[in-house]
Coordinates of C-alpha atoms in Angstrom, one line a residue:
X1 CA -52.2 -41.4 39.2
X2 CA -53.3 -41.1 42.7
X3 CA -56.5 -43.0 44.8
X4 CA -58.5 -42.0 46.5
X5 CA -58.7 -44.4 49.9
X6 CA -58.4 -43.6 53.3
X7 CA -55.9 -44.8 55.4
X8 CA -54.3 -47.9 55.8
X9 CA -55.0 -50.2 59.0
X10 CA -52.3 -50.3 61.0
X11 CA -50.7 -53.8 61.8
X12 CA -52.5 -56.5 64.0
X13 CA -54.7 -59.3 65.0
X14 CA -58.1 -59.6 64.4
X15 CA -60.5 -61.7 66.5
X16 CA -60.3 -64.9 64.0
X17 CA -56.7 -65.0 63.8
X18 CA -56.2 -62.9 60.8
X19 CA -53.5 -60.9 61.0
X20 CA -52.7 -57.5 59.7
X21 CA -49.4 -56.9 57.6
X22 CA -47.9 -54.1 56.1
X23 CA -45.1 -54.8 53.9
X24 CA -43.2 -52.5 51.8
X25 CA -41.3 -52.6 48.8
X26 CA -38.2 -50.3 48.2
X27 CA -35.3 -49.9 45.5
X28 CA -32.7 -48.2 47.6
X29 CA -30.4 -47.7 45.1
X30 CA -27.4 -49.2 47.5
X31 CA -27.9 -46.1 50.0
X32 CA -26.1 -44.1 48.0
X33 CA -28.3 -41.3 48.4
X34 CA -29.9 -39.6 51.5
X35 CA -29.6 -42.5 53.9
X36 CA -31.1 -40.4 57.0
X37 CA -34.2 -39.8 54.5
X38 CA -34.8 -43.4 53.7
X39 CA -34.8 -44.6 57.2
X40 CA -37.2 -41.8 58.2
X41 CA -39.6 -43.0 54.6
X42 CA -39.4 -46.5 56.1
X43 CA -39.7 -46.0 59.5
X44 CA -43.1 -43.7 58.4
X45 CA -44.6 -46.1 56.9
X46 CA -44.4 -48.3 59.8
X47 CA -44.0 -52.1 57.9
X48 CA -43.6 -56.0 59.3
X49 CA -41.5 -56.4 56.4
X50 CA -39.4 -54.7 53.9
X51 CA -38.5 -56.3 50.4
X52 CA -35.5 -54.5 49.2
X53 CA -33.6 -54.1 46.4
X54 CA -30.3 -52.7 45.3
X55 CA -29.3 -53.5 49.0
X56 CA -25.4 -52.6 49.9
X57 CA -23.9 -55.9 47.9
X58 CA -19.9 -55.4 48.1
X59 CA -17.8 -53.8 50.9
X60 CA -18.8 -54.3 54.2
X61 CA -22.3 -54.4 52.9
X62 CA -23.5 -56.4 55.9
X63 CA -22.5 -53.4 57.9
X64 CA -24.7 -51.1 56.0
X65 CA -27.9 -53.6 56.4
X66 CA -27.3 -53.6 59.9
X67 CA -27.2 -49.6 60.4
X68 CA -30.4 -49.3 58.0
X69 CA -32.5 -51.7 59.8
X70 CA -31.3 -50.4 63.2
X71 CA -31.9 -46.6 62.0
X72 CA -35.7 -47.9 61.1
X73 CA -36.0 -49.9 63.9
X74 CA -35.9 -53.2 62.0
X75 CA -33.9 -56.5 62.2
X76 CA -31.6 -58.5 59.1
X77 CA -33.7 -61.4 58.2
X78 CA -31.5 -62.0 54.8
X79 CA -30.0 -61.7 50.8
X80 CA -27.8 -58.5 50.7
X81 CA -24.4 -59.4 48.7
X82 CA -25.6 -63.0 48.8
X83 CA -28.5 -62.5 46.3
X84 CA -26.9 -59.7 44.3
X85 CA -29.2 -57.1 45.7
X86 CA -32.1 -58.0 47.1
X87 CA -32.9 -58.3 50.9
X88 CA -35.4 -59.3 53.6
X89 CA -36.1 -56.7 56.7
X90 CA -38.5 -57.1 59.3
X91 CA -40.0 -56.2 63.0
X92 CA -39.6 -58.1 65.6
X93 CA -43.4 -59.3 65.3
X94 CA -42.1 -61.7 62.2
X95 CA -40.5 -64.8 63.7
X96 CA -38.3 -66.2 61.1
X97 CA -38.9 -70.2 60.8
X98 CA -36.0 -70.7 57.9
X99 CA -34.8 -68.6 55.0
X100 CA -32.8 -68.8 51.8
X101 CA -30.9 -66.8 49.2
X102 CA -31.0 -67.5 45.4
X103 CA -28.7 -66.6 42.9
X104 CA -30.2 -67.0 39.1
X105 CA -28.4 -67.7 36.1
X106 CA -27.1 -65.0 34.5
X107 CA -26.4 -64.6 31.3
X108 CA -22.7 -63.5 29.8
X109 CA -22.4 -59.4 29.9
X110 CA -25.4 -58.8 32.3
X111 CA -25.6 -58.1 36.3
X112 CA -25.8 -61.1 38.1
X113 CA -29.6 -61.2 39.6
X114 CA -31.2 -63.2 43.3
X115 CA -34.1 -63.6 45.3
X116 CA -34.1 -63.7 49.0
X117 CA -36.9 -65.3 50.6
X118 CA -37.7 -66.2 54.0
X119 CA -41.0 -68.1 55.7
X120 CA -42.1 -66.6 58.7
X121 CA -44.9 -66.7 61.2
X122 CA -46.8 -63.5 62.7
X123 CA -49.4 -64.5 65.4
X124 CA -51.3 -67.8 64.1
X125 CA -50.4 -67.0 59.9
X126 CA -47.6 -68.7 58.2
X127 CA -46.6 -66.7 55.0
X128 CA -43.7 -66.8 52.7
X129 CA -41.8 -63.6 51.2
X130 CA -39.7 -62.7 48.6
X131 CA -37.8 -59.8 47.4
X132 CA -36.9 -59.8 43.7
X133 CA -35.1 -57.5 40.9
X134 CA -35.3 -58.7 37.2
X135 CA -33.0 -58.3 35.0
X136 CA -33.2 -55.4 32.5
X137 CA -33.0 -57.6 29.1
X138 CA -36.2 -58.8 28.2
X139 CA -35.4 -62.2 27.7
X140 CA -34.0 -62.8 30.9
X141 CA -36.5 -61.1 32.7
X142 CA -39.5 -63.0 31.3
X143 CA -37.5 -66.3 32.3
X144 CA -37.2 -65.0 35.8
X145 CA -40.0 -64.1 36.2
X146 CA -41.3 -67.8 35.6
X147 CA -38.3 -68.7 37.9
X148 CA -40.1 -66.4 40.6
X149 CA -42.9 -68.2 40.8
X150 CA -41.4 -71.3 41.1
X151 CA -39.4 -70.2 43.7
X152 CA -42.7 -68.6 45.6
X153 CA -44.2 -72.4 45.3
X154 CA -41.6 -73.7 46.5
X155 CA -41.2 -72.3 49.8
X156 CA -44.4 -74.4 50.5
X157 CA -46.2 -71.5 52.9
X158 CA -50.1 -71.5 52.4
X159 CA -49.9 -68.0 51.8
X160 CA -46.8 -65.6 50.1
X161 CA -45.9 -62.3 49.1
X162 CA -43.3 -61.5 46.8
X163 CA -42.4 -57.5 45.9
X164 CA -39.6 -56.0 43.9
X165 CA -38.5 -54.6 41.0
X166 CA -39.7 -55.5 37.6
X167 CA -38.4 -53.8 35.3
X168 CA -41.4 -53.9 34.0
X169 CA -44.4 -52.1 33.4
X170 CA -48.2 -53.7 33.7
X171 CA -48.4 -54.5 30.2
X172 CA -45.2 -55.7 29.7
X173 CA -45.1 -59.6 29.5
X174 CA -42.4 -60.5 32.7
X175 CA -45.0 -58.1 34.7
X176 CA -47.9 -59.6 32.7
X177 CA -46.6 -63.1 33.4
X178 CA -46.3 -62.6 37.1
X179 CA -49.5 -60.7 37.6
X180 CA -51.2 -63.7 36.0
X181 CA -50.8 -65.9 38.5
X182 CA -50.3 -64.0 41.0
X183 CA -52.3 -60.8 42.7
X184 CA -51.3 -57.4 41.6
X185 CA -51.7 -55.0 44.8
X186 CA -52.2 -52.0 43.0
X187 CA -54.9 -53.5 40.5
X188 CA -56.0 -54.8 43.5
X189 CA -56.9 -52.3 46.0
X190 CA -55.5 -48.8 44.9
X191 CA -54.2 -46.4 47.5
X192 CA -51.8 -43.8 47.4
X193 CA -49.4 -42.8 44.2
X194 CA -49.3 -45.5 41.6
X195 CA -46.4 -44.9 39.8
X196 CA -42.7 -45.2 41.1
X197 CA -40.1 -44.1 39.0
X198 CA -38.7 -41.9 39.3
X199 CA -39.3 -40.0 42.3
X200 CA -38.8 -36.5 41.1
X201 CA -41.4 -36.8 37.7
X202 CA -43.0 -40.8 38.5
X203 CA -44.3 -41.9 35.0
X204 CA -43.9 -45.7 35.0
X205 CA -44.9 -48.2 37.5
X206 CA -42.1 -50.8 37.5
X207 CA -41.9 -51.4 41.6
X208 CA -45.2 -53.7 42.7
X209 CA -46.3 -56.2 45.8
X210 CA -48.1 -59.8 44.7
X211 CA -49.8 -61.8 46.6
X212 CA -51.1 -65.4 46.4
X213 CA -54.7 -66.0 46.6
X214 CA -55.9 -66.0 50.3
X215 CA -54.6 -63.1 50.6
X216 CA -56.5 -60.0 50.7
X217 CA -55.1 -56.4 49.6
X218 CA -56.3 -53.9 51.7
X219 CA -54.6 -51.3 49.9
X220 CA -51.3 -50.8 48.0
X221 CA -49.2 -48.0 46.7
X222 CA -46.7 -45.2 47.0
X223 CA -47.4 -43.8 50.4
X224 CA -47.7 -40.0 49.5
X225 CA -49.6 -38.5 52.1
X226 CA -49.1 -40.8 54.8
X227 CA -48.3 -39.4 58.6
X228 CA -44.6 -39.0 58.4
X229 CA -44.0 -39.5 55.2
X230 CA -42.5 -36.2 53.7
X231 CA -42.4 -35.7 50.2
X232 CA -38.6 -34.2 50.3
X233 CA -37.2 -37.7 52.0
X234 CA -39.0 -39.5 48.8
X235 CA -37.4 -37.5 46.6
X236 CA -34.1 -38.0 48.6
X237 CA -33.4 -41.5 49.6
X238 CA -33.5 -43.1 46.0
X239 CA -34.0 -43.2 42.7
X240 CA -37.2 -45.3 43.1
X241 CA -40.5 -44.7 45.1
X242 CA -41.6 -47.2 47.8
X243 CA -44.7 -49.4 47.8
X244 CA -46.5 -50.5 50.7
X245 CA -49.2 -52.8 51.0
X246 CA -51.8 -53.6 53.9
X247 CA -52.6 -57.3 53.5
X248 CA -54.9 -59.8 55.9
X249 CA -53.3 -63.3 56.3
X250 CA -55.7 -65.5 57.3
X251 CA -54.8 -67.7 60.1
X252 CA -53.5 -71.6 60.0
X253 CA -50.8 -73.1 58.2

């Protein structure tokens, strides 16, 4: 499914404080596909932040964060091979107040699974952020997903986003669960592609931004047709399609 929507705004401050974000969410399969292509996708889509998952995790994997977020003209801000896989990326505009990397428990025979999350301040809003990939057994998936909202609450920011993985589709009851008490960009305000695996025939939407109430969605989705954005570099830098959001943080906190 695709929306009709126009374009999204394009990052910034607005006259009460409010401040435009664009954040995008990306399973880059550990760059072990076109990495030129998924620096060029991300660098398109011009984000504040990046929630990844399946970032480099073993050798020299801090090596390989650094040359992606140089190559999109981002910085580190954390998780990598210290959360099993997921990872924090930002602009410059973020300034990072404190961060922290989560390792769940994992059950015997399964991948070990983490959140990173960070708190950060652009202009006059305070927001927390995580990036998260649940586990692929259904039982352990539903618990973390109850674990990801605690951990969302916990970093104690007045407003918070949290994108990732699933696993999951809408009416599945991890994404169900997390989409209850949370807001569901692409229910939300539908822009864009909706579905996002896998790139070359998307069926399933399993990738998806939240937000906490406050927040407003000013669009969300895959960002086909977006300046810059070519439709060969999707299909080339991973075995997931991106999501990117637009949302307004008010100010305070």
């Amino acid at each position: 499914m695709v929306a009709e929507h126009p374009g999204l705004p394009a990052s910034g401050t607005e006259e009460d404080g409010s401040v435009i974000v664009r954040v995008l969410s990306y399973n880059i399969r550990s760059m072990r596909d076109d990495r030129a292509a998924l620096a060029r996708v991300i660098q398109a889509c011009a984000p504040d932040l990046v929630l990844i998952q399946e970032a480099p995790r073993f050798f020299r994997w801090r090596k390989a964060a650094e040359r992606l977020a140089r190559a999109a003209g981002l910085v580190y801000v954390t998780g990598g091979g210290t959360t099993a896989g997921p990872m924090i990326l930002s602009t410059l505009r973020a300034h990072v107040e404190r961060t922290e990397d989560v390792l769940l428990p994992r059950t015997p025979g399964l991948h070990q699974r983490g959140f990173a999350t960070a708190v950060v301040r652009l202009g006059r809003a305070r927001l927390g952020v995580l990036s998260c990939h649940l586990s692929l057994a259904d039982r352990e998936r539903y618990e973390q997903a109850g674990l990801l909202l605690e951990r969302l609450a916990a970093l104690e920011a007045p407003h918070a986003v949290a994108g990732g993985d699933l696993n999951d589709r809408p009416e599945g009851r991890s994404f169900r669960r997390v989409a209850g008490a949370l807001r569901d960009g692409w229910a939300a305000e539908p822009w864009g592609g909706e579905f996002t695996s896998t790139p070359l025939e998307p069926r399933q939407r399993i990738d998806a931004v939240f937000t906490t109430d406050g927040v407003e969605v000013l669009g969300c989705g895959v960002p086909h047709g977006l300046p810059g954005v070519r439709g060969d570099d999707l299909q080339a830098a991973s075995d997931h399609l991106p999501v990117l959001a637009a949302l307004r943080v008010p100010a305070g906190g």
